[in-house]
CSV table of C-alpha atoms and ligand atoms in Angstrom, one decimal:
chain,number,residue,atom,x,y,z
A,1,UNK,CA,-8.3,-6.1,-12.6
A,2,UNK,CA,-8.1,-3.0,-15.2
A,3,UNK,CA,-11.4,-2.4,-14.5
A,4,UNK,CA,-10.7,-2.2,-10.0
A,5,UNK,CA,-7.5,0.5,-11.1
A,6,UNK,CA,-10.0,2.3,-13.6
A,7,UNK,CA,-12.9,2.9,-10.7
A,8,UNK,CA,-10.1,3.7,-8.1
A,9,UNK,CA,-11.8,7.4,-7.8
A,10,UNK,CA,-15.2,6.4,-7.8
A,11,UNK,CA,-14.3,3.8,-5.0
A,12,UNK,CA,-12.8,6.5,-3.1
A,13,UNK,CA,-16.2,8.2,-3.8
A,14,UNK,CA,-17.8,5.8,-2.4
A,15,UNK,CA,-15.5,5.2,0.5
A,16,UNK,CA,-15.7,8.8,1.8
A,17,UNK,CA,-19.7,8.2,2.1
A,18,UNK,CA,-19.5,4.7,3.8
A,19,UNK,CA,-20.9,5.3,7.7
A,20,UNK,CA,-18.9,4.9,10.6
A,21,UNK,CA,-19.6,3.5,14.1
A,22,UNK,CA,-21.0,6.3,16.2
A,23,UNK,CA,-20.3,4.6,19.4
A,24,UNK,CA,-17.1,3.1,18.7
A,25,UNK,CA,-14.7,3.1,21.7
A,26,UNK,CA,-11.6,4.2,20.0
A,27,UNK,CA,-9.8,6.8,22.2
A,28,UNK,CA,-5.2,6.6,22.9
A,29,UNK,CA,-2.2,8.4,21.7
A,30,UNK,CA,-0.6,6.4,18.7
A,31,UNK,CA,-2.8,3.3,16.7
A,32,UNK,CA,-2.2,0.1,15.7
A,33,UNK,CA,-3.3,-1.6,12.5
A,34,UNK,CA,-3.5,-5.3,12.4
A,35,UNK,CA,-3.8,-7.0,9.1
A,36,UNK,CA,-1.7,-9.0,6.2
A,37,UNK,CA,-1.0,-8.4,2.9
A,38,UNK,CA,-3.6,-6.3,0.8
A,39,UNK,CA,-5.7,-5.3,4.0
A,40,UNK,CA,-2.1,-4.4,5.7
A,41,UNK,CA,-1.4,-2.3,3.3
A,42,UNK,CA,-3.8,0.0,4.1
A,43,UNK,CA,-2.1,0.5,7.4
A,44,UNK,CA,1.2,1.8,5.9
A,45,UNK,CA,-0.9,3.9,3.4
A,46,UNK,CA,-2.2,5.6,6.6
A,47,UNK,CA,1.0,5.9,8.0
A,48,UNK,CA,2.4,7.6,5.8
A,49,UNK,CA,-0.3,10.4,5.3
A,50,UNK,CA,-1.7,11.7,8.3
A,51,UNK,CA,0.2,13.6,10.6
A,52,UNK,CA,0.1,13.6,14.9
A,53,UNK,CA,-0.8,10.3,15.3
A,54,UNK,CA,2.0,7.4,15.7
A,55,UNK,CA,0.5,4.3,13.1
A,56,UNK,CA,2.5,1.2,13.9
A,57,UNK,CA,1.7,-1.8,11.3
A,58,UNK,CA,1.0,-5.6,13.2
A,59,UNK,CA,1.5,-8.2,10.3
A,60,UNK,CA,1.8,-11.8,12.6
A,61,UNK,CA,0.3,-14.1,15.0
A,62,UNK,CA,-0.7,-13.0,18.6
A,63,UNK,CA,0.0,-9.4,18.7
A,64,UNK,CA,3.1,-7.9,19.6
A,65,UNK,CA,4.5,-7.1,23.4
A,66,UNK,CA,4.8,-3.6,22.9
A,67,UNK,CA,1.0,-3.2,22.5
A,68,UNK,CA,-0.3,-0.9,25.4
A,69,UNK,CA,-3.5,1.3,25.6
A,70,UNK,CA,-3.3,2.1,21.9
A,71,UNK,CA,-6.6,2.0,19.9
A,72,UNK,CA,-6.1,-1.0,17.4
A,73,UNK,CA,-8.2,-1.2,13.0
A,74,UNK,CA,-7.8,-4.8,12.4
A,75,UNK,CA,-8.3,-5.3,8.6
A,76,UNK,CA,-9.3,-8.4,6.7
A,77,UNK,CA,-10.9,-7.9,3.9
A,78,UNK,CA,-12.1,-11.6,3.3
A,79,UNK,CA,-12.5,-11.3,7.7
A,80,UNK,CA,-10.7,-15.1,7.7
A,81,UNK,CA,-7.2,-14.5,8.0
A,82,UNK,CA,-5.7,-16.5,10.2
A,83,UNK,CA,-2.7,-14.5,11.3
A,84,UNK,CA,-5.5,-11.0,11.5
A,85,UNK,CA,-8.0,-14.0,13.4
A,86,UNK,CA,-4.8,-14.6,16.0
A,87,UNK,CA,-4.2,-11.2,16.6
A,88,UNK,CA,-7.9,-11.0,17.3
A,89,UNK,CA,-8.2,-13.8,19.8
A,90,UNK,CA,-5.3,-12.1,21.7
A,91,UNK,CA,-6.7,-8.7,22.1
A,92,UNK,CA,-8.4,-7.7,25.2
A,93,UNK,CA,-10.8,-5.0,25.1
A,94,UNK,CA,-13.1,-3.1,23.4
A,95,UNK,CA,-10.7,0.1,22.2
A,96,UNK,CA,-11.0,-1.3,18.7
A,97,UNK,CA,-12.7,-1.6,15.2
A,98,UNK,CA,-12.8,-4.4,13.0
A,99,UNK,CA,-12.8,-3.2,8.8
A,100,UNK,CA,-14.1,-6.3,7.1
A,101,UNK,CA,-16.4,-7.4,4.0
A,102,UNK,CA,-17.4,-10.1,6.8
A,103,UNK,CA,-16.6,-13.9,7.8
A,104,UNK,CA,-14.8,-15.1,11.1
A,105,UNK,CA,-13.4,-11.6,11.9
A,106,UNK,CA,-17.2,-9.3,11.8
A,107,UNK,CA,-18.9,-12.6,13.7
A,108,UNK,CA,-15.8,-12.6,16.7
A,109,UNK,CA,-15.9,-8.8,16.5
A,110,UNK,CA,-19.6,-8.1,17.0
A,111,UNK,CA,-20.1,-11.2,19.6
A,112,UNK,CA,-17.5,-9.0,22.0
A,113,UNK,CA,-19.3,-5.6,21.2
A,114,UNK,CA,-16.2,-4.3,18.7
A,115,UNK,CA,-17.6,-2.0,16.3
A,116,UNK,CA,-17.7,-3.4,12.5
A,117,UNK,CA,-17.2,-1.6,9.6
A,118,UNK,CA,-18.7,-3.3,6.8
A,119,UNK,CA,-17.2,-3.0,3.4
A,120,UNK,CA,-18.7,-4.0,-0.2
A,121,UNK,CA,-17.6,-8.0,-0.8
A,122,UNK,CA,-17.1,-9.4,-3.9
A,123,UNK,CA,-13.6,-7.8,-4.7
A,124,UNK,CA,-10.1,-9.2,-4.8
A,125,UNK,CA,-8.7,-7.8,-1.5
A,126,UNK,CA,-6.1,-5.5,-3.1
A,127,UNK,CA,-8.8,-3.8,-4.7
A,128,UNK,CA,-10.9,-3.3,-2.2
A,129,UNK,CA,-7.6,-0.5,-1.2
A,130,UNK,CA,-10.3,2.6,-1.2
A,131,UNK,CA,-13.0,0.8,1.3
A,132,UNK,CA,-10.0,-0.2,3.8
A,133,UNK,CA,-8.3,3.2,3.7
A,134,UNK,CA,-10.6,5.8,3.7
A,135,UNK,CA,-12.6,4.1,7.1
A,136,UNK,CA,-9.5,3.8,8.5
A,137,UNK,CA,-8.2,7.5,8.3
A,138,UNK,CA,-11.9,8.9,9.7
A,139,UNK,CA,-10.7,6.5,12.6
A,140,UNK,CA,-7.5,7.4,12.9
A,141,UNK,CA,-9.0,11.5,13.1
A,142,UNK,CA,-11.1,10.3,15.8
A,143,UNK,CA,-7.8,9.8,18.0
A,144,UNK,CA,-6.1,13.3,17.1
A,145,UNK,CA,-5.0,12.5,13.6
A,146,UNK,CA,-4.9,15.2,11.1
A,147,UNK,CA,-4.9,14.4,7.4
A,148,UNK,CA,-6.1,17.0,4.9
A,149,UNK,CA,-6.5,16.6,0.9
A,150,UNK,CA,-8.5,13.9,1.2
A,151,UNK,CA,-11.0,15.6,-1.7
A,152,UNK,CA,-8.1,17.0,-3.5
A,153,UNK,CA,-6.8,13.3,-3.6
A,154,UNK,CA,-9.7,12.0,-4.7
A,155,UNK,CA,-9.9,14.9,-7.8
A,156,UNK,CA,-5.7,13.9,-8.8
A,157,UNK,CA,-6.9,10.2,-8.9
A,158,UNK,CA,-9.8,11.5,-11.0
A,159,UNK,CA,-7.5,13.0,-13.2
A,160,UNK,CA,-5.0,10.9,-13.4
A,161,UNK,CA,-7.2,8.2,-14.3
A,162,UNK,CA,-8.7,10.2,-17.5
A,163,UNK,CA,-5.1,11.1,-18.5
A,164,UNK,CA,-4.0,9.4,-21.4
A,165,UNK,CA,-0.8,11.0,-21.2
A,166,UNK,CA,0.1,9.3,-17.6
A,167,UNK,CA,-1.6,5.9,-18.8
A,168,UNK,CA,0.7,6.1,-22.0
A,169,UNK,CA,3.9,7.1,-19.4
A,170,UNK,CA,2.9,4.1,-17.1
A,171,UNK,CA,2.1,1.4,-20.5
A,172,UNK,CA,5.7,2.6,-21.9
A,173,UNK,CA,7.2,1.9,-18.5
A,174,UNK,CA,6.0,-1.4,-18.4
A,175,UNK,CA,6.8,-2.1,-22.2
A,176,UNK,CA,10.3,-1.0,-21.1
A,177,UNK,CA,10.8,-2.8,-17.8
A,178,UNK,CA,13.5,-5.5,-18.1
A,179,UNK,CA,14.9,-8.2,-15.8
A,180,UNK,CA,14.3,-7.8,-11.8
A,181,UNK,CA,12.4,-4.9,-10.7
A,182,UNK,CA,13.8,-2.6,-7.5
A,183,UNK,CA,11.7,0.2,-6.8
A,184,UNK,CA,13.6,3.3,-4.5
A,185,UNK,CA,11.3,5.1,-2.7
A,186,UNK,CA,11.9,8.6,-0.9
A,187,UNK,CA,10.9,9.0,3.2
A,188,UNK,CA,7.2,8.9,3.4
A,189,UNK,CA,6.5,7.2,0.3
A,190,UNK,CA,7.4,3.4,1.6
A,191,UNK,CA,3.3,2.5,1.7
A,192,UNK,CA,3.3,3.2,-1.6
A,193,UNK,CA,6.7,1.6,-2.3
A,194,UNK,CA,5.3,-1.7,-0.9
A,195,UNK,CA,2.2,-1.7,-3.0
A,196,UNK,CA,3.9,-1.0,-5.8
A,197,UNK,CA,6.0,-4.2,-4.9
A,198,UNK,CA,3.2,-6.3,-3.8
A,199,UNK,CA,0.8,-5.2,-6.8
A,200,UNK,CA,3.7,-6.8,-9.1
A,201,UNK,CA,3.8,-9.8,-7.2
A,202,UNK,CA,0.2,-10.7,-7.3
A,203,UNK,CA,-1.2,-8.9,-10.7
A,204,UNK,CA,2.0,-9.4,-12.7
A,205,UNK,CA,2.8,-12.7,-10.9
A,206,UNK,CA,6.6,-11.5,-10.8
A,207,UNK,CA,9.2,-10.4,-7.8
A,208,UNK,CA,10.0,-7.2,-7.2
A,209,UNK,CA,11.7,-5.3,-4.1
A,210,UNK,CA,11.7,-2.3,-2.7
A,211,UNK,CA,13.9,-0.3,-0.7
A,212,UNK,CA,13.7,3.5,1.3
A,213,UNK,CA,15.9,6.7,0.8
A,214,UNK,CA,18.0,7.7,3.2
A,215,UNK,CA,18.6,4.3,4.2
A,216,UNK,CA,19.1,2.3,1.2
A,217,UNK,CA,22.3,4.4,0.7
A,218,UNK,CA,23.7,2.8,4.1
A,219,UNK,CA,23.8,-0.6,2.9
A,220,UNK,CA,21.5,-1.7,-0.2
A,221,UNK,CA,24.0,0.9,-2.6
A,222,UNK,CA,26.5,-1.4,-1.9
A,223,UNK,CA,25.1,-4.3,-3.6
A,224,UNK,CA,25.4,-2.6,-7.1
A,225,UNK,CA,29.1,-3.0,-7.1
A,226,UNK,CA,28.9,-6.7,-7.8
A,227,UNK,CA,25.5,-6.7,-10.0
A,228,UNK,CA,25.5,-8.6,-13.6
A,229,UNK,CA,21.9,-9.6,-14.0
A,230,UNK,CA,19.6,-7.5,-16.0
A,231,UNK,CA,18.1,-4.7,-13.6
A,232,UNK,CA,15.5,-2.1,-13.6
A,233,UNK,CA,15.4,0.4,-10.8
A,234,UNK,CA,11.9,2.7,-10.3
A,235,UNK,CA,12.4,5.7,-8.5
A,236,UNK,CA,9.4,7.3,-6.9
A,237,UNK,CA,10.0,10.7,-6.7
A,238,UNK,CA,7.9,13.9,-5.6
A,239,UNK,CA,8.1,17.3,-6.0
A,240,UNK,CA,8.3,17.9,-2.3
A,241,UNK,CA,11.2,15.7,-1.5
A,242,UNK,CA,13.8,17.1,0.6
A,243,UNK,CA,16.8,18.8,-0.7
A,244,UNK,CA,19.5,15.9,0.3
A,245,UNK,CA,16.8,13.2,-0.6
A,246,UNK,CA,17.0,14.6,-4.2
A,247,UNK,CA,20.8,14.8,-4.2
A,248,UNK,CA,21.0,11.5,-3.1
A,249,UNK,CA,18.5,10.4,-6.3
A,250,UNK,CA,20.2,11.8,-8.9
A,251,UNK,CA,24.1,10.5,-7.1
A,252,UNK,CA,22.1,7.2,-7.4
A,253,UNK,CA,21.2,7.3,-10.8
A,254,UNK,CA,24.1,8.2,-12.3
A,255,UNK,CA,26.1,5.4,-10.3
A,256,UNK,CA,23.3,3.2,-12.1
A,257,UNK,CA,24.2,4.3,-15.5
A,258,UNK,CA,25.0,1.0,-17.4
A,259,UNK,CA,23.9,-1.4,-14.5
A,260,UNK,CA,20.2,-0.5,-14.4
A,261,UNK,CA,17.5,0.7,-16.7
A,262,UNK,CA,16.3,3.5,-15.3
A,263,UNK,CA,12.6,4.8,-14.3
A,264,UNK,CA,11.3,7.5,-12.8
A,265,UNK,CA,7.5,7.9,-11.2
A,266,UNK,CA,6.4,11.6,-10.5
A,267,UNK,CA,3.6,12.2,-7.3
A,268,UNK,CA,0.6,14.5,-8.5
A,269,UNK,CA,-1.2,16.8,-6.2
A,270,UNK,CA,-0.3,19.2,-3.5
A,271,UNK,CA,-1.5,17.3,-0.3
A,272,UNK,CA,0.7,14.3,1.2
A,273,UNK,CA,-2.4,11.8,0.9
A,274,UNK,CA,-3.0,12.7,-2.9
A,275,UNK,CA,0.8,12.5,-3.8
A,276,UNK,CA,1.1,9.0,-2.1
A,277,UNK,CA,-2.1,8.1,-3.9
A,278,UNK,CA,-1.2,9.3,-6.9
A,279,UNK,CA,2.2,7.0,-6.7
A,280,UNK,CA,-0.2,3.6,-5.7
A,281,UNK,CA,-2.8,4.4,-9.0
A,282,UNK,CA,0.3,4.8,-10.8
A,283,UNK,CA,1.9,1.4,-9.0
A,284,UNK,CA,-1.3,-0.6,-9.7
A,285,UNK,CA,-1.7,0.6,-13.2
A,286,UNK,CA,1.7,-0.5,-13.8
A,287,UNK,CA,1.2,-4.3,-12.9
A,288,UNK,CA,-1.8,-4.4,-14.9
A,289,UNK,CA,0.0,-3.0,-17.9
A,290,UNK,CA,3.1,-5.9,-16.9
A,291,UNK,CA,0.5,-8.6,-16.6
A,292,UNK,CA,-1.1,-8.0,-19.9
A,293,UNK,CA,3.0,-7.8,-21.2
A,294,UNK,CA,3.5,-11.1,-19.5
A,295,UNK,CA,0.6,-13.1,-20.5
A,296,UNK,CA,-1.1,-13.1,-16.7
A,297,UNK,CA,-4.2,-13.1,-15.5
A,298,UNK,CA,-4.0,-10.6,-12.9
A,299,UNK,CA,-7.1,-11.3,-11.2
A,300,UNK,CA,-6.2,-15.3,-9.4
A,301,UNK,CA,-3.3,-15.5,-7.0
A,302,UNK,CA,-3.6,-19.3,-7.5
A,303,UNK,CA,-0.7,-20.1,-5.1
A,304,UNK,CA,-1.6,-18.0,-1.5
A,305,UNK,CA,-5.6,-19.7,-2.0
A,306,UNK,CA,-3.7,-23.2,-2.2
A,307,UNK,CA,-1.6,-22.6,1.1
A,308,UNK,CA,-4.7,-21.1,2.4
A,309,UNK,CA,-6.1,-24.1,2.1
A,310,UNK,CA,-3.4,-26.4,2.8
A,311,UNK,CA,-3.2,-24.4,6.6
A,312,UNK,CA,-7.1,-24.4,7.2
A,313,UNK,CA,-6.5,-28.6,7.3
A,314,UNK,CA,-3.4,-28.5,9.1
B,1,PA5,O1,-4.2,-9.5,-2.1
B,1,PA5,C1,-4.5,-10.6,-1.5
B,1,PA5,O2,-5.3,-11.4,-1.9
B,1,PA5,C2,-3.8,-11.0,-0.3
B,1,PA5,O3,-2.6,-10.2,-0.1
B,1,PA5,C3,-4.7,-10.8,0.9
B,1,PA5,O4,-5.0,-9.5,1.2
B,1,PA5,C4,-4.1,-11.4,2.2
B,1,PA5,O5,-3.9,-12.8,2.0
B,1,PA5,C5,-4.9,-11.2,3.4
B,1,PA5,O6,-6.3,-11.6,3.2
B,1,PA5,P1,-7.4,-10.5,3.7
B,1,PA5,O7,-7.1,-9.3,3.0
B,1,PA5,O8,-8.7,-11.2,3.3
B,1,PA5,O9,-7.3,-10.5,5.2
């Protein structure tokens, strides 16, 4: 898995390069993005970096009520998700494209005339992030989108990744990390929040939560009152956070003084797509680092192949 977070920026390379469909019906105000876990993700990556268009995430079966006219990506990496294949047999239409390395999902797209975009196979689908993202942003441009910085996010990931001074920050984090993990996230940054979260799950086979500024001062603050167990609290913070959000950090982390270790992960770059990227390199890095601390191979997640398995036979 090092070696997946160590080509990040040549994958984004790569990804900027990789053809779209000319004749791709894919016109609407707002899009959808229909996909589970490490192919969702790539939906609230989106999200959270281009501006004009509405990006709403679908993570389920069917696909949800409120689902008009709106172009819809469905992502599967692996293309044989059931709940992405669901969502797939319920849409009507061809105002779509399917972003796939291939099975179920690029046979039922192209038999209806959906556009395919075909992705290199072979990876876990977490680290296939860069070949899911990239795609998805030239599509979401193509209905209004704006997103600038892609290059200059590419160059920070560059960077970042030939820093020994921000691989020594991240390995020091991880060496320091103790008991349950919460990572605070300001506005704008909860893609990257959730990857962070899920990367820990399935590199660093541990739990981990995450939880939103302004909001997590309306209810999950509360919580700390009453908290004995050994804590560590990352907050992602970025130079361009709004003057409250950053008063409402630093009230936080005093109130955690003596209930939480304490952690603090800085964006990089100017744009908004380079700073959230910067955060998920940084994220992804970090469970690497925890599963070499824990004694885990980061590479199997042994347990969502055996319910796989156990679902394709019920
Ligand atoms: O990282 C993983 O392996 C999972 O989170 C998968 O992405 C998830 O199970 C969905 O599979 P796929 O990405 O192939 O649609």
């Amino acid at each position: 898995m090092m070696r997946y977070v160590e080509e990040f920026a040549d994958m984004y390379e790569k990804a900027l390069l990789m053809p779209l469909p000319q004749k791709a019906a894919f016109v609407g105000k707002g899009l959808v993005v229909v996909g589970m876990g490490g192919s969702a993700i790539a939906g609230d990556i989106l999200r959270d970096c281009i501006e004009g268009v509405k990006v709403d995430v679908w993570r389920g079966y069917g696909l949800p009520s409120w689902l008009k006219e709106e172009p819809v990506i469905f992502v599967s990496y692996s293309g044989n998700t059931e709940e992405t294949l669901s969502a797939f047999s319920a849409f009507v239409g061809t105002n779509a494209v399917a972003i796939t390395s291939g099975g179920r999902l690029a046979e039922l797209a192209r038999a209806r005339g959906i556009a395919v975009i075909n992705v290199p196979g072979g990876l876990p689908p977490r680290a296939s992030l860069p070949y899911l993202l990239f795609p998805a942003l030239r599509m979401a441009e193509r209905c209004g989108a704006r997103v600038d910085g892609v290059e200059e996010a590419v160059k920070v990931l560059r960077e970042s990744g030939d820093s020994e001074s921000v691989k020594e920050s991240v390995k020091g984090m991880a060496e320091a990390l103790q008991g349950q993990v919460a990572i605070y996230c300001p506005p704008g940054f909860e893609g990257a929040a959730r990857r962070m979260k899920t990367q820990l799950n399935e590199n660093a086979k541990m739990h981990a939560r995450w939880e939103a500024f302004p909001e997590l001062h309306h209810n999950e603050i509360v919580g700390w009152e009453n908290t004995k167990a050994p804590y560590s609290v990352i907050f992602i913070r970025d130079a361009k956070e709004h003057n409250r959000i950053r008063a409402r950090i630093e009230f936080t982390k005093k109130l955690l003084q003596g209930k939480a270790n304490i952690f603090e992960m800085w964006s990089r770059g100017e744009s908004k797509i380079a700073r959230v990227l910067s955060i998920v390199s940084q994220g992804d890095l970090l469970s690497v680092y925890l599963a070499q601390r824990r004694g885990v191979d980061p590479l199997p997640v042994k347990t969502i192949d055996l319910l796989k398995e156990h679902l394709a036979k019920v």
